[in-house]
Coordinates of C-alpha atoms and ligand atoms in Angstrom, one line a residue:
M1236 CA 0.0 0.0 0.0
T1237 CA 1.5 3.4 -1.0
A1238 CA 1.8 5.8 1.9
Y1239 CA 0.4 9.3 1.9
Y1240 CA 1.5 11.7 4.6
L1241 CA -0.2 15.0 5.0
T1242 CA -0.1 17.7 7.7
T1243 CA -2.0 20.7 8.9
P1244 CA -0.1 23.6 10.5
I1245 CA 0.2 23.2 14.2
Y1246 CA -2.0 25.9 15.8
Y1247 CA -0.8 28.3 18.4
A1248 CA -2.0 27.3 21.8
N1249 CA -2.7 31.0 22.7
D1250 CA -6.5 30.8 22.2
V1251 CA -9.3 28.5 21.5
P1252 CA -9.8 27.5 17.8
H1253 CA -11.8 29.6 15.4
I1254 CA -13.3 28.8 12.0
G1255 CA -10.1 29.6 10.2
H1256 CA -8.2 26.8 12.0
A1257 CA -11.2 24.5 11.4
Y1258 CA -11.1 25.3 7.7
T1259 CA -7.5 24.0 7.2
T1260 CA -8.2 20.9 9.3
I1261 CA -11.5 20.1 7.5
A1262 CA -9.7 20.4 4.1
A1263 CA -6.9 18.1 5.3
D1264 CA -9.4 15.6 6.6
A1265 CA -11.3 15.6 3.3
I1266 CA -8.0 14.9 1.5
A1267 CA -7.0 12.2 4.0
R1268 CA -10.4 10.5 3.7
Y1269 CA -10.2 10.6 -0.1
Q1270 CA -6.7 9.1 -0.1
R1271 CA -8.0 6.3 2.2
L1272 CA -10.8 5.6 -0.3
L1273 CA -8.2 5.1 -2.9
G1274 CA -6.7 2.5 -0.6
R1275 CA -3.6 4.4 0.5
D1276 CA -1.8 4.1 3.8
V1277 CA -2.6 7.6 5.1
F1278 CA -1.1 9.5 8.0
L1279 CA -2.8 12.8 8.9
L1280 CA -0.9 14.9 11.4
T1281 CA -2.2 17.9 13.3
G1282 CA -1.3 19.4 16.7
T1283 CA -0.5 22.5 18.7
D1284 CA 2.4 25.0 18.7
E1285 CA 2.9 25.6 22.3
H1286 CA 6.2 27.5 22.7
G1287 CA 7.2 31.1 22.1
V1288 CA 7.0 34.6 23.6
N1289 CA 3.4 35.2 22.6
I1290 CA 2.1 32.2 24.6
E1291 CA 4.4 33.2 27.5
R1292 CA 2.8 36.7 27.6
I1293 CA -0.8 35.5 27.2
A1294 CA -0.4 33.0 30.0
A1295 CA 1.0 35.8 32.2
Q1296 CA -1.9 38.1 31.3
R1297 CA -4.4 35.4 32.3
G1298 CA -2.6 34.6 35.5
L1299 CA -1.9 31.0 34.4
T1300 CA 1.3 29.1 34.1
T1301 CA 2.4 28.5 30.6
Q1302 CA 1.7 24.8 31.0
Q1303 CA -1.9 25.4 32.2
Q1304 CA -2.4 27.8 29.3
V1305 CA -1.4 25.3 26.6
D1306 CA -3.1 22.3 28.3
G1307 CA -6.4 24.2 28.2
V1308 CA -6.2 25.3 24.6
T1309 CA -5.0 21.9 23.4
A1310 CA -8.0 20.2 25.0
A1311 CA -10.3 22.7 23.1
F1312 CA -8.6 21.7 19.8
H1313 CA -9.1 18.0 20.5
D1314 CA -12.7 18.6 21.3
L1315 CA -13.4 20.5 18.2
W1316 CA -11.7 17.9 16.0
A1317 CA -13.9 15.3 17.5
Q1318 CA -17.0 17.4 16.8
L1319 CA -15.9 17.9 13.2
D1320 CA -15.2 14.2 12.6
I1321 CA -11.5 14.8 11.9
T1322 CA -9.7 11.5 11.5
Y1323 CA -6.2 12.5 12.5
D1324 CA -3.6 9.8 13.0
G1325 CA -1.3 11.9 15.1
F1326 CA -1.7 14.9 17.3
I1327 CA 1.6 16.6 18.2
R1328 CA 2.3 19.0 21.0
T1329 CA 5.6 20.8 20.8
T1330 CA 5.9 20.4 24.6
D1331 CA 6.0 16.6 24.1
P1332 CA 9.4 15.2 25.3
A1333 CA 9.7 13.2 22.0
H1334 CA 9.4 16.5 20.1
R1335 CA 12.2 18.0 22.2
H1336 CA 14.4 15.1 21.1
A1337 CA 13.6 15.6 17.5
V1338 CA 14.3 19.4 17.6
L1339 CA 17.6 18.8 19.4
E1340 CA 18.6 16.2 16.8
L1341 CA 17.7 18.7 14.0
W1342 CA 19.8 21.3 15.8
R1343 CA 22.7 19.0 16.1
R1344 CA 22.6 18.3 12.4
L1345 CA 22.4 22.0 11.5
Q1346 CA 25.4 22.6 13.6
A1347 CA 27.3 19.7 12.1
S1348 CA 26.6 21.1 8.6
G1349 CA 28.3 24.4 9.7
D1350 CA 25.0 26.3 9.1
L1351 CA 24.7 27.9 12.5
Y1352 CA 26.9 30.8 13.5
R1353 CA 26.8 33.6 16.1
D1354 CA 25.8 37.1 15.2
V1355 CA 23.9 40.0 16.5
Y1356 CA 20.2 40.5 15.6
E1357 CA 18.9 44.0 15.7
G1358 CA 15.4 44.7 14.4
Q1359 CA 11.7 44.2 14.6
Y1360 CA 9.9 41.1 15.9
C1361 CA 6.2 40.4 15.9
P1362 CA 5.3 38.2 18.8
R1363 CA 2.0 37.2 17.2
C1364 CA 3.7 36.0 14.0
E1365 CA 6.7 34.9 15.9
A1366 CA 8.6 36.5 13.0
Y1367 CA 11.4 38.9 12.3
Y1368 CA 10.6 41.8 9.9
Q1369 CA 12.8 44.1 7.8
A1370 CA 12.0 47.8 8.1
D1371 CA 10.7 47.9 4.6
Q1372 CA 8.2 45.1 5.3
L1373 CA 6.5 47.0 8.1
L1374 CA 3.4 49.1 7.8
G1375 CA 4.8 52.2 9.6
Q1376 CA 6.1 50.4 12.7
D1377 CA 3.4 47.7 12.6
C1378 CA 3.4 44.1 11.7
P1379 CA 1.9 43.7 8.2
V1380 CA -0.2 40.7 9.2
H1381 CA -1.6 41.8 12.6
H1382 CA -1.2 45.6 12.3
L1383 CA 0.2 45.6 15.8
R1384 CA 3.4 47.3 17.0
C1385 CA 6.5 45.0 16.8
D1386 CA 9.1 44.5 19.6
E1387 CA 12.5 46.0 19.0
V1388 CA 14.9 43.3 19.5
S1389 CA 18.7 43.5 19.9
E1390 CA 20.5 40.4 21.0
E1391 CA 23.3 38.1 20.1
N1392 CA 22.1 34.7 19.0
W1393 CA 22.5 31.8 16.6
F1394 CA 21.9 32.5 12.9
F1395 CA 21.0 29.9 10.3
R1396 CA 22.8 30.2 6.9
L1397 CA 19.6 30.3 4.7
S1398 CA 21.5 32.2 2.0
R1399 CA 23.6 29.1 1.3
Y1400 CA 20.5 27.3 0.0
Q1401 CA 19.5 30.0 -2.5
G1402 CA 20.4 28.0 -5.6
E1403 CA 18.8 24.7 -4.4
L1404 CA 15.6 26.4 -3.3
E1405 CA 15.3 28.2 -6.7
R1406 CA 15.6 24.9 -8.5
L1407 CA 13.1 23.3 -6.1
V1408 CA 10.5 26.1 -6.5
R1409 CA 11.0 26.6 -10.3
E1410 CA 11.3 23.1 -11.5
T1411 CA 8.9 21.1 -9.4
D1412 CA 5.3 21.5 -8.0
F1413 CA 6.8 22.1 -4.5
V1414 CA 4.7 25.3 -4.0
Q1415 CA 1.1 25.4 -5.1
P1416 CA -1.1 27.1 -6.2
A1417 CA 0.6 29.2 -8.9
A1418 CA 0.0 32.6 -7.2
R1419 CA 1.8 31.4 -4.1
R1420 CA 4.6 29.9 -6.1
N1421 CA 5.1 33.4 -7.8
E1422 CA 5.2 35.0 -4.4
V1423 CA 7.9 32.6 -3.2
L1424 CA 9.9 33.1 -6.5
G1425 CA 9.6 36.9 -5.8
A1426 CA 11.2 36.4 -2.4
L1427 CA 13.9 34.3 -4.0
T1428 CA 14.6 37.0 -6.5
E1429 CA 15.1 39.5 -3.7
G1430 CA 17.8 37.2 -2.3
L1431 CA 17.6 35.1 0.9
R1432 CA 19.0 36.4 4.1
D1433 CA 20.2 34.3 7.0
F1434 CA 17.7 34.2 9.9
S1435 CA 18.1 34.2 13.6
A1436 CA 17.4 30.7 14.9
S1437 CA 17.5 31.2 18.6
R1438 CA 16.0 33.8 21.1
R1439 CA 17.5 35.1 24.3
L1440 CA 15.3 36.2 27.2
V1441 CA 12.5 33.9 26.1
R1442 CA 12.1 31.2 28.6
W1443 CA 9.2 29.2 27.1
G1444 CA 10.9 27.0 24.5
I1445 CA 13.4 24.3 23.9
P1446 CA 16.8 25.4 25.4
V1447 CA 19.7 25.7 23.0
P1448 CA 22.2 23.0 24.0
D1449 CA 25.1 24.3 26.2
S1450 CA 23.5 27.7 26.7
D1451 CA 21.5 28.7 29.8
D1452 CA 19.8 31.8 28.4
E1453 CA 18.6 30.9 24.9
V1454 CA 15.8 28.9 23.4
I1455 CA 15.5 27.6 19.9
Y1456 CA 13.5 30.0 17.6
V1457 CA 9.9 28.9 17.8
W1458 CA 9.5 28.4 14.0
V1459 CA 12.5 26.0 13.9
D1460 CA 10.9 24.2 16.8
A1461 CA 7.4 24.2 15.2
L1462 CA 8.4 23.1 11.7
A1463 CA 10.3 20.1 13.1
N1464 CA 6.9 18.8 14.3
Y1465 CA 6.4 17.3 10.9
L1466 CA 9.4 15.0 11.5
T1467 CA 8.5 14.1 15.1
G1468 CA 4.9 13.3 14.2
V1469 CA 6.1 10.3 12.1
G1470 CA 8.8 9.1 14.4
F1471 CA 12.0 11.1 13.9
P1472 CA 14.4 10.1 15.4
H1473 CA 13.0 7.6 17.8
D1474 CA 11.1 5.3 15.4
L1475 CA 12.9 5.2 12.2
A1476 CA 10.8 2.5 10.7
T1477 CA 7.7 4.7 10.8
F1478 CA 9.7 7.7 9.7
E1479 CA 10.9 5.9 6.6
R1480 CA 7.5 4.7 5.8
Y1481 CA 6.0 8.2 5.7
W1482 CA 8.8 10.7 5.1
P1483 CA 9.0 12.8 3.0
A1484 CA 5.6 14.3 3.5
D1485 CA 3.3 14.3 0.5
L1486 CA 1.6 17.5 1.5
H1487 CA 1.9 20.3 4.0
L1488 CA -1.4 22.2 3.9
V1489 CA -1.0 25.7 5.2
G1490 CA -2.7 29.1 5.1
K1491 CA -1.1 31.6 2.7
E1492 CA 0.5 33.8 5.5
I1493 CA 3.0 31.1 6.5
I1494 CA 4.5 30.2 3.1
R1495 CA 7.8 31.9 3.7
F1496 CA 8.4 29.5 6.6
H1497 CA 7.2 26.4 4.8
C1498 CA 8.6 27.1 1.3
L1499 CA 11.9 28.6 2.2
Y1500 CA 13.0 28.0 5.8
W1501 CA 11.7 24.5 6.0
P1502 CA 13.3 22.9 2.9
A1503 CA 16.6 24.7 3.7
L1504 CA 16.6 23.3 7.3
L1505 CA 15.9 19.8 5.9
L1506 CA 18.6 20.1 3.2
S1507 CA 21.1 21.3 5.9
A1508 CA 20.1 18.3 8.1
G1509 CA 20.5 15.9 5.2
L1510 CA 16.8 14.9 5.0
P1511 CA 14.6 14.7 2.0
V1512 CA 12.3 17.7 1.4
P1513 CA 8.5 17.3 1.3
R1514 CA 6.7 16.9 -2.1
Q1515 CA 4.4 19.8 -1.8
V1516 CA 3.3 22.8 0.2
F1517 CA -0.2 23.9 -0.8
A1518 CA -1.4 27.3 0.6
H1519 CA -5.1 28.0 0.8
G1520 CA -6.6 31.4 1.2
W1521 CA -8.2 33.2 4.1
L1522 CA -11.7 33.0 5.3
T1523 CA -13.0 36.5 5.6
K1524 CA -16.1 38.1 7.1
D1525 CA -17.2 41.3 5.3
R1526 CA -13.9 40.9 3.5
H1527 CA -11.7 41.1 6.7
K1528 CA -9.6 38.1 7.6
I1529 CA -11.2 36.1 10.4
S1530 CA -8.8 36.3 13.3
K1531 CA -8.6 36.8 17.0
T1532 CA -6.8 40.0 16.5
T1533 CA -9.5 41.4 14.2
G1534 CA -12.1 40.3 16.7
N1535 CA -14.4 38.8 14.1
T1536 CA -14.1 35.2 14.9
V1537 CA -16.8 32.6 14.2
D1538 CA -17.2 29.7 16.7
P1539 CA -17.0 26.4 14.7
A1540 CA -18.5 24.5 17.6
A1541 CA -21.6 26.7 17.6
L1542 CA -22.0 26.1 13.9
V1543 CA -21.7 22.3 14.4
A1544 CA -24.2 22.4 17.2
E1545 CA -26.7 24.2 15.0
F1546 CA -26.2 22.5 11.6
G1547 CA -24.2 19.3 12.2
S1548 CA -20.6 18.6 11.3
D1549 CA -21.4 17.5 7.7
A1550 CA -23.1 20.7 6.9
V1551 CA -20.2 22.8 8.2
R1552 CA -17.7 20.7 6.3
Y1553 CA -19.8 20.8 3.2
Y1554 CA -20.2 24.6 3.2
F1555 CA -16.6 25.4 3.6
L1556 CA -15.4 22.9 1.1
R1557 CA -18.0 23.7 -1.5
A1558 CA -18.4 27.5 -1.2
I1559 CA -14.8 28.6 -1.2
A1560 CA -12.5 28.1 -4.2
F1561 CA -9.7 26.2 -2.5
G1562 CA -6.5 28.3 -2.7
Q1563 CA -8.4 31.7 -2.8
D1564 CA -9.9 33.9 -0.1
G1565 CA -13.6 33.4 0.5
D1566 CA -16.2 35.4 2.5
Y1567 CA -18.2 33.5 5.1
T1568 CA -21.9 34.3 5.5
R1569 CA -24.5 32.4 7.5
Q1570 CA -27.1 33.0 4.8
A1571 CA -24.9 31.2 2.2
L1572 CA -24.4 28.3 4.6
V1573 CA -28.2 28.0 5.2
A1574 CA -29.0 28.3 1.5
R1575 CA -26.5 25.6 0.4
Y1576 CA -27.7 23.4 3.2
N1577 CA -31.3 23.5 2.1
A1578 CA -30.7 23.4 -1.6
E1579 CA -27.8 21.0 -2.0
L1580 CA -27.9 18.8 1.0
A1581 CA -31.5 18.6 2.1
N1582 CA -33.1 19.0 -1.3
D1583 CA -30.7 17.4 -3.8
F1584 CA -28.8 14.7 -2.0
G1585 CA -31.2 14.1 0.9
N1586 CA -34.1 13.7 -1.5
L1587 CA -32.2 11.5 -3.9
V1588 CA -31.4 9.0 -1.1
Q1589 CA -35.0 9.3 0.3
R1590 CA -36.5 8.7 -3.1
A1591 CA -34.3 5.8 -4.1
T1592 CA -34.7 4.0 -0.8
A1593 CA -38.5 4.6 -0.7
L1594 CA -39.0 3.4 -4.2
A1595 CA -36.8 0.3 -3.8
I1596 CA -38.6 -0.7 -0.6
R1597 CA -42.1 -0.2 -2.0
N1598 CA -41.3 -2.2 -5.2
S1599 CA -39.3 -5.3 -4.7
A1600 CA -38.6 -6.1 -8.3
A1601 CA -35.5 -8.3 -8.5
S1602 CA -32.2 -6.8 -9.4
S1603 CA -31.3 -7.1 -13.1
L1604 CA -28.2 -4.9 -13.7
D1605 CA -27.4 -7.0 -16.8
A1606 CA -30.8 -6.4 -18.5
E1607 CA -31.1 -4.4 -21.7
L1608 CA -30.4 -0.8 -21.1
A1609 CA -32.2 2.2 -22.6
A1610 CA -30.8 5.6 -23.4
P1611 CA -31.4 7.1 -19.8
E1612 CA -29.3 4.2 -18.3
L1613 CA -26.6 4.6 -20.8
D1614 CA -26.5 8.4 -20.1
L1615 CA -26.4 7.8 -16.4
R1616 CA -23.5 5.4 -16.6
A1617 CA -21.6 7.8 -18.8
Q1618 CA -22.2 10.5 -16.3
A1619 CA -20.9 8.2 -13.5
A1620 CA -17.7 7.8 -15.5
V1621 CA -17.4 11.5 -15.9
L1622 CA -17.9 11.9 -12.1
A1623 CA -15.1 9.5 -11.3
D1624 CA -12.8 11.4 -13.7
H1625 CA -13.7 14.8 -12.4
V1626 CA -13.3 13.9 -8.8
A1627 CA -10.0 12.3 -9.4
G1628 CA -8.7 15.2 -11.4
A1629 CA -10.0 17.8 -8.9
F1630 CA -8.3 16.0 -5.9
E1631 CA -5.1 15.6 -7.9
H1632 CA -4.9 19.4 -8.0
L1633 CA -6.5 19.9 -4.7
A1634 CA -9.4 21.8 -6.3
L1635 CA -11.6 20.6 -3.5
D1636 CA -14.6 22.8 -4.3
E1637 CA -14.6 21.4 -7.8
A1638 CA -14.6 17.9 -6.5
V1639 CA -17.7 18.7 -4.4
A1640 CA -19.3 20.4 -7.3
A1641 CA -18.8 17.4 -9.5
I1642 CA -20.5 15.1 -7.0
G1643 CA -23.4 17.7 -6.8
D1644 CA -23.7 17.6 -10.6
F1645 CA -24.0 13.8 -10.5
V1646 CA -26.7 14.0 -7.8
G1647 CA -28.6 16.3 -10.1
Q1648 CA -28.3 13.9 -12.9
A1649 CA -29.5 11.0 -10.8
N1650 CA -32.5 13.0 -9.7
R1651 CA -33.2 13.8 -13.4
Y1652 CA -32.9 10.1 -14.2
A1653 CA -35.7 9.4 -11.7
Q1654 CA -37.9 12.1 -13.2
L1655 CA -37.3 10.8 -16.7
T1656 CA -37.8 7.1 -16.1
A1657 CA -40.7 7.7 -13.5
P1658 CA -40.4 4.3 -11.7
W1659 CA -43.7 5.1 -9.8
E1660 CA -45.5 4.9 -13.2
L1661 CA -43.7 1.7 -14.2
A1662 CA -44.9 0.2 -10.8
R1663 CA -48.5 1.4 -11.4
D1664 CA -48.4 -0.1 -15.0
G1665 CA -46.9 -3.4 -13.8
A1666 CA -43.8 -3.0 -16.1
T1667 CA -41.8 -5.1 -13.7
A1668 CA -38.8 -5.9 -15.9
R1669 CA -38.2 -2.3 -16.8
L1670 CA -38.9 -1.3 -13.2
A1671 CA -36.1 -3.6 -12.0
V1672 CA -33.6 -2.0 -14.3
V1673 CA -34.6 1.5 -13.3
L1674 CA -34.5 0.8 -9.5
D1675 CA -31.1 -0.8 -9.9
H1676 CA -29.8 2.3 -11.6
L1677 CA -31.4 4.7 -9.3
V1678 CA -30.2 2.9 -6.2
E1679 CA -26.7 2.4 -7.6
A1680 CA -26.4 6.1 -8.6
A1681 CA -27.4 7.3 -5.2
R1682 CA -24.9 4.8 -3.6
L1683 CA -22.2 6.1 -5.9
A1684 CA -22.9 9.7 -4.9
A1685 CA -22.8 8.7 -1.3
W1686 CA -19.4 6.9 -1.8
Y1687 CA -17.9 10.0 -3.4
Y1688 CA -19.3 12.2 -0.6
V1689 CA -17.5 10.2 2.1
P1690 CA -14.6 12.7 2.4
I1691 CA -16.9 15.7 2.4
I1692 CA -19.9 14.7 4.5
P1693 CA -18.7 11.5 6.2
R1694 CA -21.7 10.9 8.5
A1695 CA -24.5 11.3 6.0
A1696 CA -22.5 9.5 3.3
A1697 CA -21.9 6.4 5.5
E1698 CA -25.5 6.4 6.6
A1699 CA -26.8 6.7 3.0
H1700 CA -24.4 4.0 1.8
Q1701 CA -25.5 1.7 4.6
R1702 CA -29.2 2.2 3.7
L1703 CA -28.7 1.7 0.0
A1704 CA -26.1 -1.0 -0.1
G1705 CA -26.4 -2.7 3.3
S1706 CA -22.7 -1.9 4.0
L1707 CA -20.3 0.9 4.8
P1708 CA -18.3 2.4 2.0
E1709 CA -15.0 0.8 1.3
P1710 CA -12.0 1.5 -1.0
G1711 CA -12.4 0.4 -4.6
Q1712 CA -16.2 1.0 -4.9
G1713 CA -16.1 4.2 -6.8
Y1714 CA -17.5 3.0 -10.1
F1715 CA -21.0 2.4 -11.3
G1716 CA -22.0 -1.2 -10.7
A1717 CA -19.5 -1.9 -8.0
L1718 CA -22.4 -3.1 -5.8
R1719 CA -25.7 -4.7 -6.7
R1720 CA -29.0 -3.7 -5.3
G1721 CA -29.9 -5.9 -2.3
A1722 CA -32.0 -5.2 0.7
V1723 CA -32.6 -1.5 1.0
V1724 CA -33.7 0.2 4.2
S1725 CA -35.1 3.6 4.9
G1726 CA -34.5 6.1 7.7
P1727 CA -35.2 9.7 8.7
P1728 CA -34.2 12.5 6.4
L1729 CA -30.4 12.8 6.3
F1730 CA -30.7 16.6 6.3
P1731 CA -33.9 18.0 7.8
R1732 CA -34.5 21.4 6.3
V1733 CA -33.6 24.4 8.3
L1734 CA -35.4 27.7 8.4
T1735 CA -33.9 30.7 6.7
E1736 CA -34.0 33.8 8.9
Ligands
MSP716 N1 1.8 28.0 14.8 C1 1.9 28.5 13.4 C2 2.0 27.4 12.4 C3 3.2 26.5 12.6 S1 3.3 25.2 11.5 C4 4.8 24.5 11.6 C5 0.6 29.3 13.2 N2 -0.4 29.0 13.9 S2 -1.9 29.7 13.9 O1 -2.6 29.3 15.0 O2 -1.7 31.1 13.7 O3 -2.6 29.0 12.7 C6 -2.3 29.4 11.4 C7 -3.2 28.6 10.4 O4 -4.6 28.6 10.8 C8 -3.1 29.2 9.1 O5 -1.9 28.8 8.4 C9 -4.3 28.7 8.4 O6 -4.1 27.4 8.0 C10 -5.3 28.7 9.6 N3 -6.1 30.0 9.6 C11 -6.1 30.9 10.7 N4 -6.9 31.9 10.3 C12 -7.4 31.7 9.1 C13 -8.4 32.3 8.3 N5 -9.0 33.4 8.6 N6 -8.8 31.7 7.1 C14 -8.2 30.5 6.8 N7 -7.3 29.9 7.5 C15 -6.8 30.5 8.6 O7 0.7 30.1 12.2

């Protein structure tokens, strides 16, 4: 079985999760579930980023110890992932002892390569980004991401020789699909054209972090610490069998504001450490509300747990995956969520399953998938083949919204097939041979839609598949006729309609 290793960013343990964090994780889970449907040996890693000056300060403001602070937030992330049906295989916390070992091993390798040297850092530091800024990158004196005043830092610390990797990084970004989508790749190429500068890889006067070996007043820079999570999560260096099974990662899914770290710092650190670089970093856009980035700092957060409580996890997953072009920014509105829920889930998919099960239960004509087919069946089968191609192509390019749209199109075609063949009339007229053919096609089409919906709306998809096929969806059943109509059962509506305010 081919392995497929994908990761989300590890989220700062400074505050409870908001919908922006949920968005990345839902997308990662959809990809992981799709790869599992293809029969691959998938490892999905997520976790929390628990060190750094920002967390140190927030804990102090709240009168908590740093450990209490990060424990509370990490529990909230675990809870939310359970509510959203996220099937992660690993959850890493950067305060785990195993992670400390991995970071120290990485550090040792960087040192052995001669890529760490002492120098003085003088400049601006944003504690929210945990990032150093050049004067020309600031908005006045403020951080360009958070619009908050930066700290003036002046200290001697360890520098990492990023500039040494300029040529190799240029080749990686130019000649492979390492950075996706194209707009982000251009941004990274722009940064390369400006020329890479070495960066400061340790911090003095910050206590909450992994201490630099042989130094009593320095911790390893939180981004070096955080990026290494992708190694620790699959066993580096304590379980090399697992590590070799999954590394290099197939995909790091990130938001667009952290590509510099993932597309420049990270591959350079790996090259320096003598480790293979990941296959791809894909950066999605931002969820906005009234066109402003949803964030704690802006104060316009949306609580994902409240949305799940109101609409169910499938509906929340569906909305974000369908409504936002993956890779671009997208504005969240409650009205759009409700409208899509009613039209596409309750009406289109919910009704298809309801109709197919009700008709099949009422009319027990024996299955005859091999009988003579008329034009509507031939069309439906051709449309099923197109569905398979579209979904595969869309996932290949991580056009997640297009994959969902393709399934929705097929649901529409299956509903039209029912209209066109009118099995209720065939039953009334006693046309049993034809009725058997039509029921077979209708039930199999609904089952196929359910199978393809597994990564998107896993609860409803599994329930629909069970009702229609008598079994849960399994890898390798993504083509028309993979299963034959057997005993079909009914159940309550998969998506009860919700009222529009
Ligand atoms: N801790 C770092 C990442 C380290 S990875 C080695 C970090 N954490 S974060 O808590 O700020 O989370 C950032 C990630 O959350 C973004 O990259 C993105 O995936 C997601 N999002 C946060 N706000 C978002 C939106 N408004 N919209 C979409 N995704 C957003 O950066």
